[in-house]
């Protein structure tokens, strides 16, 4: 055996050379791996004793793509064209032996080989689109030649991996071999290739499937229509379409050139930078400085949920979905029945869409135990309270729960704003109390804010984080403060949005600016969806705000067919002349001289105070890192991933520009814009939030 470099070994089994890549954790196609591959293949190719070459990876997976941490840095090591010439252009059959996930550049490298073997559990795919990129090493030119154009478009545009069945059908793999027997099967295949003089099969030469699509622009038009909505605001998908179209319209080499140029144009873009940042942010968010990976976790075999309303029902479904029995408690039979019926209806709808079988629905509903008695929660390992947002009601429930719940049970509140320490203080086990703040609809939204109380123990935190991963959530650890991270920042935007419609904008102006920025909807459409009467009481209402006036007029949002907008039968929102008059009258009564407000100011006044609040949250230690705040906003509030999150956005614009604008607003509009000391400090030190 000879070491080609630190991550690549070359061994010879008779006249078969085996190149083993070993670069944990995922054998990413780093400079060293590329150089090891190039030099190893060249060495084997030059060795007259060698008749065939097997490329295989050690560890948990085949090459899972280019090393994302290398992007944006000066290129080092072997280039992709060099690798291609060594592999596809090599004089001897090269066999890729695949296990785990052959993704991105790893999948492209395998497609440069002459043959591919894989174990049944192997996955293949081009996730580049999730990084604001497209395949840059021939993936958009070679895959369509195997899978056909429509399938290749789906793979490249969805970024989703596909399995062995598809890989076999498309001829991506030449042989499916037994799990755990990959190396010997690859040697046997190489043996056969030598003994039967198998040709150097090059995918580049297989043109039938791309030629079949020539003169059928409708294939691309259909996909363009399909993805236009899904990828609103994203740039890379159009480049992916152009590259696959090139595979159809252009000779292979010209298609490769076009793909490469599209790829190189995307790498430095703000969107690609943002999506790379989010890739690592989504992995960092799970790491808690003082709760190491090996912190013991508590077994969660049974969960209790208090409250069968929208949140309670959605929360329960998360656990039923992963086979954890749930006892759901309500105070009245009618409310309990309504809650259980909603859960069943949700499952039935999912089954109708073919994403669940009737048996799945029965199994999940079978794990649900509705009850009217809190005592039914005595043997739960975790109880999540999801009742009306009132401190006294929550404290009352936690007092009772503390008496009922078994020793060692974790007590969690789904409160969106309230002080977890105050709730915990009424129990004898504040060390087992924390917040688990789900987002509506709780069975759909990926975000979970795990709220660490003053006394919450590390094992309880570790248990909540591990459980979050199990139910498919992205969990961010946050500290106790009003509204935690997400809602605390949201309040800044909502405040400014209300001021803007008083000063000169209309709700639909503000919403248009926020929608065009990339969020799924603006603050006013969001309020109409949630209901304007959350926390509103008729008795206390004094027409002191536009929202109060609307509620008094029974314009409570979508549910009443009118709110800030008028809604037709299909719930399509239309700017409302009624609301316009209310706003103008209200402003006149307040003596406000309304003015035309430019879109840029609307955007800055909605987003900069959020960034400023993010800086305060970081300074107070209510979030571990700036990228956690971004993960909260991307997974809980629809912040577009291609803008990286509010804190990344601040770095992109420049914290100095955000500070300057806040000071300008402060000078004319007051202390709501007073810059956070941390922001001042960052700018003074020429740093960014990412440097924290
Ligand atoms: N580059 C660098 N680091 C990577 C990496 C990569 N491609 N993939 C994973 N890691 C790190 C990750 O940060 C984490 O580090 C550890 O590995 C485990 O990852 C030219 C341009 C493979 C399915 O997009 O989807 O090829 O946090 O926690 O859940 O056309 O990682 O431990 O320090 O995610 O088991 C295309 C990205 C690149 C695949 C494994 N490839 N990776 O999931 O582990 S672009 C991708 C994944 C490209 C070419 C183009 C997943 C995984 P740490 P993990 P996992």
XYZ file of C-alpha atoms and ligand atoms in Angstrom:
747
model
C 0.000 0.000 0.000
C 1.283 3.467 -0.780
C -0.052 6.734 0.598
C -0.700 9.175 -2.223
C -1.297 11.886 0.374
C -2.791 12.243 3.865
C -6.280 11.318 2.689
C -5.649 8.936 -0.212
C -4.141 5.426 -0.243
C -3.321 3.258 -3.234
C -3.212 -0.516 -2.824
C -2.915 -3.154 -5.532
C -4.845 -6.409 -5.500
C -3.025 -8.228 -8.295
C -3.576 -6.162 -11.435
C -6.342 -4.085 -9.860
C -5.459 -0.794 -8.151
C -7.699 0.339 -5.287
C -7.710 4.045 -4.447
C -9.187 4.668 -1.008
C -10.272 8.150 0.050
C -10.337 8.698 3.791
C -11.165 12.314 4.681
C -13.728 12.431 7.526
C -16.412 13.411 8.185
C -17.911 13.127 4.678
C -14.908 12.723 2.266
C -15.693 16.173 0.847
C -13.872 16.848 -2.447
C -11.336 19.124 -0.806
C -8.090 20.240 -2.472
C -6.309 17.322 -0.821
C -8.905 14.776 -1.894
C -8.856 16.091 -5.466
C -5.059 15.968 -5.588
C -5.011 12.519 -4.021
C -7.502 11.267 -6.593
C -5.693 12.833 -9.542
C -2.247 11.630 -8.485
C -3.475 8.194 -7.440
C -5.300 7.574 -10.721
C -2.362 8.873 -12.723
C 0.042 6.602 -10.803
C -2.168 3.567 -11.323
C -2.760 4.439 -14.963
C 0.968 4.717 -15.552
C 1.685 1.361 -13.847
C 1.813 -1.326 -16.574
C 0.901 -3.983 -14.003
C -2.426 -2.284 -13.330
C -5.338 -3.214 -15.630
C -8.251 -1.534 -13.784
C -8.793 0.965 -10.966
C -11.370 0.989 -8.182
C -12.143 4.224 -6.336
C -13.739 3.695 -2.913
C -14.187 5.775 0.246
C -13.584 4.863 3.862
C -15.895 6.063 6.622
C -19.605 6.690 6.502
C -19.994 7.904 2.934
C -18.690 8.257 -0.617
C -17.657 11.818 -1.535
C -20.522 14.076 -0.384
C -19.618 16.943 -2.658
C -17.113 19.724 -3.023
C -15.705 21.022 0.261
C -18.120 23.885 0.859
C -15.682 25.592 3.222
C -13.278 26.092 0.277
C -15.675 28.255 -1.735
C -14.725 31.863 -1.985
C -11.087 31.004 -1.167
C -8.176 30.942 -3.665
C -8.261 27.584 -5.506
C -5.701 24.998 -4.425
C -4.865 21.419 -5.406
C -5.986 19.498 -8.468
C -8.550 21.211 -10.682
C -11.779 19.570 -11.752
C -10.703 19.420 -15.429
C -7.484 17.644 -14.338
C -9.552 15.175 -12.350
C -11.822 14.623 -15.317
C -8.962 13.942 -17.678
C -7.462 11.473 -15.207
C -10.773 9.673 -14.704
C -12.942 9.827 -17.835
C -9.889 10.375 -20.027
C -7.911 7.540 -18.398
C -6.685 4.518 -20.445
C -7.957 1.846 -18.015
C -11.456 1.098 -16.681
C -12.183 3.075 -13.524
C -14.919 1.791 -11.225
C -16.495 3.958 -8.524
C -17.669 1.955 -5.502
C -20.391 3.939 -3.771
C -21.901 3.849 -0.293
C -23.614 6.558 1.803
C -24.303 9.769 -0.128
C -22.674 10.494 -3.506
C -23.631 14.145 -3.741
C -22.634 17.157 -5.825
C -19.009 16.980 -6.925
C -18.824 13.464 -5.485
C -21.640 12.287 -7.753
C -20.049 14.170 -10.668
C -16.729 12.482 -9.988
C -18.476 9.090 -10.044
C -20.120 10.003 -13.361
C -16.628 10.729 -14.744
C -15.689 7.090 -14.004
C -16.428 4.375 -16.533
C -18.546 2.194 -14.195
C -20.351 2.625 -10.861
C -21.345 0.083 -8.248
C -23.402 0.867 -5.169
C -24.943 -0.711 -2.110
C -28.766 -0.590 -1.780
C -28.689 2.164 0.872
C -26.661 4.537 -1.289
C -28.104 7.937 -2.190
C -27.255 10.180 -5.138
C -28.011 13.807 -5.869
C -27.113 17.369 -6.713
C -27.858 19.531 -3.646
C -25.960 22.479 -5.163
C -29.213 24.405 -5.691
C -29.529 24.527 -1.879
C -26.195 26.345 -1.842
C -27.236 28.874 -4.481
C -25.126 26.979 -7.017
C -25.468 24.466 -9.820
C -23.322 21.386 -10.440
C -20.009 22.669 -11.747
C -18.195 19.501 -12.826
C -20.381 18.109 -15.564
C -23.387 16.992 -13.555
C -25.854 18.928 -15.723
C -24.269 17.458 -18.878
C -23.779 13.837 -17.864
C -26.894 13.075 -15.784
C -29.420 13.967 -18.549
C -27.552 11.545 -20.814
C -28.459 8.749 -18.388
C -31.710 9.754 -16.732
C -33.292 11.736 -19.557
C -33.838 15.483 -19.463
C -37.004 15.713 -17.349
C -35.557 13.493 -14.610
C -32.281 15.374 -14.631
C -34.133 18.679 -14.312
C -36.019 17.321 -11.298
C -32.786 16.130 -9.646
C -30.862 19.347 -10.286
C -33.730 21.732 -9.471
C -35.074 19.961 -6.383
C -31.630 19.291 -4.908
C -33.212 16.189 -3.358
C -31.305 12.896 -3.265
C -32.605 9.803 -5.056
C -32.146 6.159 -4.160
C -30.798 2.964 -5.657
C -34.015 2.059 -7.464
C -33.888 5.235 -9.541
C -30.122 4.917 -9.946
C -30.531 1.393 -11.299
C -33.376 2.351 -13.659
C -31.444 5.307 -15.072
C -28.247 3.311 -15.467
C -26.460 5.564 -13.010
C -25.182 2.392 -11.377
C -24.081 -0.633 -13.346
C -24.432 -3.050 -10.425
C -26.131 -3.060 -7.021
C -24.055 -5.019 -4.538
C -24.670 -6.387 -1.083
C -24.368 -4.019 1.885
C -20.943 -4.410 3.507
C -19.533 -6.297 0.501
C -18.740 -3.223 -1.615
C -14.947 -3.609 -1.846
C -14.893 -7.261 -2.826
C -17.774 -6.714 -5.258
C -15.851 -3.830 -6.841
C -12.775 -6.040 -7.186
C -14.907 -8.771 -8.787
C -16.430 -6.239 -11.183
C -12.940 -4.949 -12.077
C -11.850 -8.543 -12.627
C -14.785 -9.006 -15.039
C -13.987 -5.710 -16.790
C -10.419 -6.866 -17.381
C -11.232 -10.438 -18.344
C -14.074 -9.450 -20.699
C -12.330 -6.364 -22.065
C -15.228 -4.129 -21.079
C -15.049 -0.803 -22.948
C -14.131 2.514 -21.318
C -17.781 3.533 -21.117
C -17.999 7.326 -21.152
C -21.329 8.914 -20.338
C -20.363 11.899 -22.446
C -20.751 9.746 -25.555
C -24.319 8.702 -24.799
C -26.391 11.318 -26.600
C -29.668 9.501 -27.352
C -31.590 10.891 -24.397
C -30.489 14.497 -24.888
C -31.081 14.311 -28.638
C -34.591 12.995 -27.923
C -35.326 16.251 -26.117
C -33.985 18.459 -28.888
C -36.776 20.612 -30.408
C -38.986 20.169 -27.335
C -38.718 23.507 -25.539
C -42.006 22.693 -23.811
C -40.038 20.459 -21.445
C -38.231 23.516 -20.116
C -41.261 25.838 -20.293
C -43.224 23.444 -18.080
C -40.427 23.297 -15.504
C -39.950 27.058 -15.673
C -43.638 27.539 -14.800
C -43.481 24.919 -12.025
C -40.419 26.326 -10.274
C -41.095 30.029 -10.773
C -43.271 30.128 -7.630
C -41.113 27.776 -5.541
C -37.935 29.671 -6.348
C -39.325 33.205 -6.207
C -36.299 35.492 -5.627
C -33.686 32.732 -6.089
C -31.145 33.093 -8.903
C -29.463 29.683 -9.289
C -32.414 27.731 -10.682
C -32.468 29.718 -13.901
C -28.764 28.916 -14.376
C -29.515 25.232 -13.756
C -32.211 25.331 -16.441
C -29.829 26.970 -18.915
C -27.126 24.376 -18.184
C -29.415 21.368 -18.704
C -30.812 23.044 -21.844
C -27.209 23.314 -23.065
C -26.862 19.560 -22.642
C -29.727 19.225 -25.124
C -28.803 21.968 -27.559
C -24.979 21.973 -27.532
C -22.176 19.485 -28.137
C -20.834 18.003 -24.872
C -17.730 20.193 -24.567
C -19.695 23.405 -25.234
C -22.276 22.322 -22.687
C -19.498 21.748 -20.161
C -18.131 25.226 -20.833
C -21.533 26.851 -20.365
C -22.172 24.906 -17.155
C -18.760 25.890 -15.812
C -19.323 29.570 -16.569
C -22.780 29.550 -14.981
C -21.258 27.848 -11.925
C -18.353 30.294 -11.644
C -20.742 33.252 -12.007
C -22.840 31.960 -9.096
C -20.091 31.152 -6.564
C -19.350 34.799 -5.520
C -22.985 35.966 -5.546
C -24.601 37.244 -2.350
C -27.186 34.469 -2.603
C -24.566 31.697 -2.809
C -22.608 33.242 0.054
C -25.815 33.410 2.100
C -26.794 29.812 1.410
C -23.308 28.525 2.212
C -23.472 30.483 5.451
C -26.843 28.876 6.244
C -25.438 25.383 5.490
C -22.917 25.754 8.291
C -25.286 27.764 10.512
C -27.792 24.865 10.443
C -25.037 22.595 11.738
C -23.636 24.991 14.323
C -27.043 25.728 15.898
C -27.045 22.293 17.580
C -23.721 22.895 19.307
C -24.100 24.301 22.827
C -20.920 25.548 24.442
C -21.560 24.095 27.903
C -23.705 21.117 26.895
C -21.248 18.738 25.217
C -22.452 16.100 22.708
C -22.040 13.337 25.298
C -24.287 14.978 27.913
C -26.649 12.237 29.154
C -30.213 12.556 27.838
C -33.438 11.431 29.495
C -35.623 8.801 27.815
C -38.798 10.284 26.289
C -41.162 7.372 25.735
C -44.436 9.139 26.448
C -45.458 12.779 25.998
C -48.279 14.802 27.490
C -49.781 17.878 25.854
C -52.018 20.305 27.721
C -54.414 22.138 25.392
C -55.960 20.644 22.246
C -56.170 23.910 20.333
C -54.264 24.667 17.106
C -50.870 24.595 18.840
C -51.582 21.617 21.134
C -52.832 19.547 18.210
C -49.897 20.419 15.964
C -47.390 19.761 18.736
C -48.935 16.352 19.423
C -48.663 15.355 15.763
C -44.875 15.807 15.864
C -44.575 13.036 18.423
C -47.242 10.789 16.931
C -45.334 11.071 13.631
C -42.283 9.439 15.208
C -44.217 6.794 17.137
C -44.196 8.460 20.562
C -47.557 8.039 22.369
C -49.245 11.316 23.347
C -51.825 12.024 26.024
C -53.640 15.254 25.167
C -55.642 17.003 27.867
C -58.384 19.613 27.542
C -60.791 21.130 30.014
C -64.007 20.491 28.038
C -65.160 17.467 26.017
C -66.244 19.615 23.073
C -62.822 21.294 22.828
C -61.098 17.911 23.234
C -63.197 16.347 20.474
C -62.565 19.337 18.216
C -58.815 19.046 18.814
C -58.703 15.315 18.117
C -60.866 15.753 15.015
C -58.467 18.391 13.680
C -55.508 16.047 14.120
C -57.352 13.268 12.280
C -58.419 15.673 9.529
C -54.819 16.788 9.058
C -53.677 13.184 8.733
C -56.539 12.308 6.378
C -55.586 15.260 4.151
C -51.987 14.104 4.094
C -53.143 10.585 3.223
C -55.317 11.991 0.431
C -52.144 13.507 -1.036
C -50.579 10.031 -0.906
C -47.955 11.042 1.641
C -49.408 8.724 4.278
C -51.248 5.402 4.079
C -54.550 4.756 5.836
C -52.623 2.356 8.065
C -50.203 5.164 9.009
C -53.165 7.339 10.004
C -54.644 4.572 12.122
C -51.297 3.895 13.794
C -50.730 7.550 14.655
C -54.263 8.148 15.877
C -53.893 4.946 17.882
C -51.010 6.525 19.800
C -53.170 9.478 20.851
C -54.995 9.350 24.196
C -57.430 12.235 24.718
C -58.321 12.999 28.319
C -60.136 15.604 30.418
C -57.993 14.938 33.486
C -54.488 16.290 34.167
C -53.870 13.166 36.299
C -53.629 11.238 33.031
C -50.231 12.843 32.570
C -48.702 11.247 35.676
C -46.539 8.755 33.747
C -45.381 11.063 30.966
C -41.648 11.669 30.506
C -42.319 15.120 29.063
C -45.355 17.385 29.383
C -45.787 20.379 27.076
C -48.267 23.065 28.105
C -49.932 24.812 25.142
C -52.766 26.846 26.599
C -53.884 30.462 26.282
C -51.032 32.986 26.643
C -51.763 34.117 30.220
C -49.188 33.957 33.037
C -51.658 33.222 35.828
C -53.303 30.379 33.882
C -49.899 28.882 33.052
C -48.657 29.155 36.631
C -51.825 27.486 37.871
C -51.302 24.599 35.460
C -47.623 24.201 36.375
C -48.465 24.192 40.075
C -50.885 21.290 39.490
C -48.577 19.560 37.017
C -45.735 19.621 39.555
C -47.915 17.596 41.919
C -49.019 15.130 39.240
C -46.007 14.543 37.015
C -43.626 11.747 37.986
C -40.154 12.480 39.367
C -37.742 13.221 36.569
C -40.456 14.280 34.117
C -39.623 17.366 32.064
C -42.192 20.178 32.179
C -42.186 22.477 29.150
C -44.207 25.534 28.160
C -45.025 26.450 24.580
C -45.343 30.101 25.621
C -44.372 32.523 22.831
C -43.335 35.372 25.079
C -43.690 34.719 28.818
C -40.980 34.339 31.461
C -40.054 30.665 31.830
C -38.282 31.286 35.151
C -41.452 32.782 36.616
C -43.432 29.752 35.430
C -40.779 27.383 36.815
C -40.766 29.198 40.155
C -44.167 27.742 41.066
C -42.818 24.197 40.809
C -40.505 22.161 43.015
C -38.465 21.175 39.961
C -37.371 24.379 38.159
C -34.312 22.384 36.999
C -36.667 20.234 34.897
C -38.593 23.191 33.442
C -37.870 24.840 30.091
C -39.618 26.468 27.160
C -40.308 24.555 23.944
C -41.670 27.259 21.660
C -43.206 25.710 18.541
C -44.334 27.791 15.554
C -47.760 27.589 13.927
C -48.655 25.244 12.284
C -46.577 23.285 14.795
C -46.630 20.053 12.799
C -45.240 21.890 9.756
C -42.936 24.734 10.853
C -39.372 23.414 11.314
C -38.290 25.827 14.025
C -38.302 25.116 17.758
C -36.993 27.715 20.195
C -35.682 25.761 23.192
C -35.832 28.268 26.044
C -33.222 27.685 28.713
C -34.413 28.716 32.183
C -32.068 29.931 34.872
C -32.159 26.529 36.576
C -32.729 24.201 33.623
C -30.159 21.415 33.809
C -27.829 20.390 30.991
C -29.367 16.907 30.602
C -32.810 18.519 30.229
C -31.437 20.865 27.558
C -29.636 18.009 25.802
C -32.831 15.936 25.920
C -34.922 18.723 24.372
C -32.356 19.299 21.595
C -32.059 15.588 20.831
C -35.859 15.248 20.802
C -36.159 18.228 18.470
C -33.868 16.503 15.974
C -35.922 13.303 16.316
C -39.186 15.103 15.435
C -37.514 16.777 12.443
C -37.189 20.274 13.912
C -34.325 22.750 13.779
C -33.831 23.761 17.399
C -32.220 26.995 18.523
C -31.286 27.430 22.182
C -32.477 30.817 23.452
C -32.553 32.591 26.796
C -35.449 33.925 28.846
C -36.540 37.369 27.670
C -39.859 38.748 26.396
C -40.587 37.052 23.084
C -37.278 35.129 23.194
C -35.422 35.680 19.872
C -37.930 35.542 17.032
C -40.919 37.372 18.476
C -38.729 39.897 20.271
C -37.231 40.950 16.929
C -40.620 40.678 15.190
C -42.059 43.224 17.635
C -39.555 45.779 16.324
C -40.792 45.290 12.781
C -44.452 45.317 13.748
C -43.970 48.574 15.652
C -42.362 50.268 12.671
C -44.960 48.862 10.297
C -47.729 50.458 12.366
C -45.856 53.789 12.414
C -45.250 53.660 8.648
C -48.959 53.366 7.795
C -49.630 56.348 10.015
C -46.893 58.476 8.469
C -47.747 57.925 4.832
C -47.602 54.334 3.614
C -50.551 51.962 3.289
C -50.541 48.396 4.670
C -50.278 46.998 1.151
C -47.247 49.244 0.447
C -45.372 47.877 3.449
C -46.405 44.308 2.635
C -45.314 44.670 -0.991
C -41.843 45.838 0.062
C -41.432 42.956 2.556
C -42.855 40.438 0.066
C -40.544 41.652 -2.707
C -37.646 41.389 -0.274
C -38.425 37.684 -0.171
C -40.579 36.955 2.876
C -43.752 34.929 2.226
C -45.925 37.837 3.383
C -45.757 41.241 4.975
C -46.726 42.235 8.532
C -50.307 43.219 7.723
C -51.177 40.161 5.659
C -49.610 38.114 8.476
C -51.757 39.867 11.090
C -54.874 39.238 8.998
C -53.931 35.527 8.766
C -53.282 35.184 12.500
C -56.332 37.304 13.413
C -56.270 40.943 14.498
C -58.139 40.124 17.728
C -55.322 38.062 19.367
C -55.000 39.696 22.801
C -57.781 42.220 21.909
C -60.777 42.664 24.187
C -63.888 44.494 23.195
C -64.432 45.887 26.649
C -60.966 47.473 26.795
C -60.980 48.658 23.181
C -60.828 52.473 22.817
C -60.145 53.047 19.083
C -56.642 54.025 20.140
C -54.966 52.175 17.283
C -55.922 51.304 13.737
C -55.987 47.622 14.757
C -58.448 48.386 17.544
C -60.687 50.315 15.169
C -60.660 47.423 12.703
C -61.547 44.924 15.437
C -64.339 47.163 16.671
C -65.688 47.112 13.080
C -65.436 43.293 13.173
C -62.664 43.436 10.574
C -60.614 40.804 12.409
C -58.720 39.407 9.472
C -59.132 36.597 6.967
C -61.526 34.755 9.274
C -64.033 37.646 9.037
C -63.364 38.278 5.357
C -61.845 41.658 6.170
C -58.966 43.083 8.156
C -56.292 45.369 6.789
C -57.351 43.884 3.442
C -60.695 42.959 1.947
C -60.920 39.241 1.081
C -63.010 37.544 -1.617
C -64.448 33.998 -1.399
C -61.073 32.551 -2.374
C -59.522 34.577 0.466
C -57.607 36.659 -2.105
C -56.525 39.898 -0.440
C -57.360 43.284 -1.999
C -56.245 46.730 -0.802
C -59.233 48.145 1.074
C -60.643 51.619 0.395
C -62.382 51.305 3.800
C -59.075 50.781 5.590
C -57.456 53.557 3.558
C -60.100 56.000 4.807
C -59.726 54.733 8.407
C -55.978 55.304 8.259
C -56.264 58.787 6.719
C -58.906 59.821 9.277
C -56.885 58.365 12.149
C -53.720 60.151 11.010
C -55.597 63.419 10.590
C -57.055 63.027 14.089
C -53.528 62.452 15.382
C -52.346 65.539 13.492
C -49.885 63.509 11.418
C -48.663 65.168 8.189
C -48.495 62.171 5.959
C -45.707 61.972 3.395
C -44.677 59.728 0.534
C -42.343 57.102 2.031
C -39.843 55.531 -0.364
C -39.709 51.711 -0.502
C -36.079 51.759 0.658
C -37.043 53.568 3.864
C -39.920 51.148 4.441
C -37.500 48.234 4.132
C -34.828 49.790 6.341
C -37.296 50.770 9.056
C -38.742 47.260 9.123
C -35.428 45.398 9.111
C -32.752 47.557 10.746
C -34.510 47.730 14.159
C -34.728 43.917 14.003
C -30.977 43.697 13.421
C -30.452 46.179 16.251
C -32.584 44.038 18.551
C -30.589 40.998 17.420
C -27.454 42.772 18.600
C -29.047 43.360 22.016
C -30.097 39.694 22.196
C -26.503 38.624 21.492
C -25.082 41.088 24.010
C -27.460 39.732 26.664
C -26.492 36.146 25.789
C -30.085 35.255 24.881
C -28.765 33.621 21.740
C -25.442 31.778 21.475
C -24.373 33.206 18.140
C -25.584 35.506 15.368
C -26.157 32.571 13.006
C -28.617 31.036 15.508
C -30.710 34.193 15.179
C -30.609 33.733 11.412
C -31.675 30.097 11.721
C -34.623 31.242 13.872
C -35.749 33.728 11.219
C -35.275 31.386 8.259
C -37.067 28.431 9.856
C -39.686 30.291 11.880
C -40.569 33.478 10.004
C -39.935 32.678 6.343
C -36.843 34.888 5.995
C -35.499 33.946 2.529
C -32.546 31.554 2.843
C -30.861 33.360 -0.051
C -30.526 36.404 2.204
C -28.925 34.365 4.993
C -30.961 35.840 7.868
C -31.169 39.321 9.452
C -27.673 39.221 11.019
C -26.005 37.858 7.886
C -27.896 40.528 5.918
C -26.431 43.170 8.240
C -22.938 41.842 7.511
C -23.669 41.830 3.790
C -24.828 45.456 3.803
C -22.132 46.391 6.346
C -22.818 46.928 10.043
C -21.470 50.455 9.582
C -24.252 51.277 7.101
C -26.911 49.795 9.386
C -25.533 51.858 12.281
C -25.409 55.056 10.226
C -29.016 54.630 9.086
C -30.220 53.847 12.621
C -28.539 57.019 13.860
C -30.173 59.008 11.055
C -33.597 57.621 11.982
C -32.864 58.196 15.696
C -32.132 61.852 14.996
C -35.506 62.351 13.263
C -37.722 59.684 14.772
C -36.440 59.084 18.278
C -35.151 56.430 20.637
C -36.828 53.449 18.941
C -33.755 53.547 16.703
C -31.113 53.962 19.403
C -28.239 51.742 18.252
C -27.344 48.743 20.391
C -23.941 49.149 22.101
C -22.778 45.864 20.527
C -23.487 47.254 17.046
C -21.551 50.412 17.908
C -18.670 48.241 19.193
C -18.612 46.001 16.110
C -18.441 49.008 13.809
C -15.788 50.665 15.949
C -13.689 47.490 15.676
C -14.449 47.028 11.983
C -16.014 43.656 12.734
C -19.103 41.764 11.591
C -21.695 39.756 13.483
C -20.141 36.603 12.004
C -16.908 37.471 13.804
C -18.608 37.234 17.185
N -18.171 20.424 2.625
C -17.646 20.709 3.843
N -18.119 20.200 5.024
C -19.151 19.359 4.934
C -19.752 19.013 3.691
C -19.207 19.580 2.498
N -19.703 19.290 1.289
N -20.776 18.170 3.944
C -20.798 17.985 5.271
N -19.834 18.697 5.872
C -19.527 18.737 7.311
C -20.637 19.427 8.118
O -20.427 20.806 8.184
C -20.490 18.761 9.478
O -19.422 19.380 10.143
C -20.067 17.341 9.122
O -19.539 17.410 7.782
C -21.213 16.382 9.127
O -22.249 16.891 8.311
C -18.579 21.146 -7.914
C -20.149 22.784 -6.304
C -23.431 14.545 3.527
C -25.866 14.330 3.777
O -24.210 20.080 -0.529
O -25.859 17.274 2.780
O -20.288 19.689 -4.852
O -20.688 20.329 12.030
O -23.903 17.181 10.178
O -26.462 14.922 8.844
O -20.729 20.578 -8.430
O -23.661 16.808 5.357
O -19.479 18.172 12.299
O -18.216 20.316 12.010
O -24.592 17.408 7.764
O -24.920 12.948 8.423
C -22.588 19.636 -2.644
C -23.643 18.713 1.892
C -21.484 20.589 -2.407
C -23.711 18.047 0.595
C -24.354 14.181 5.780
N -22.738 18.762 -1.500
N -23.660 17.788 2.994
O -25.356 14.628 6.618
O -23.974 15.174 8.708
S -21.355 21.704 -3.758
C -23.576 19.064 -0.513
C -24.796 17.175 3.369
C -20.626 20.792 -5.018
C -19.851 20.640 -7.367
C -20.498 21.479 -6.327
C -24.729 16.368 4.624
C -24.568 14.846 4.381
P -19.460 19.555 11.685
P -23.766 16.745 8.786
P -25.247 14.359 8.225
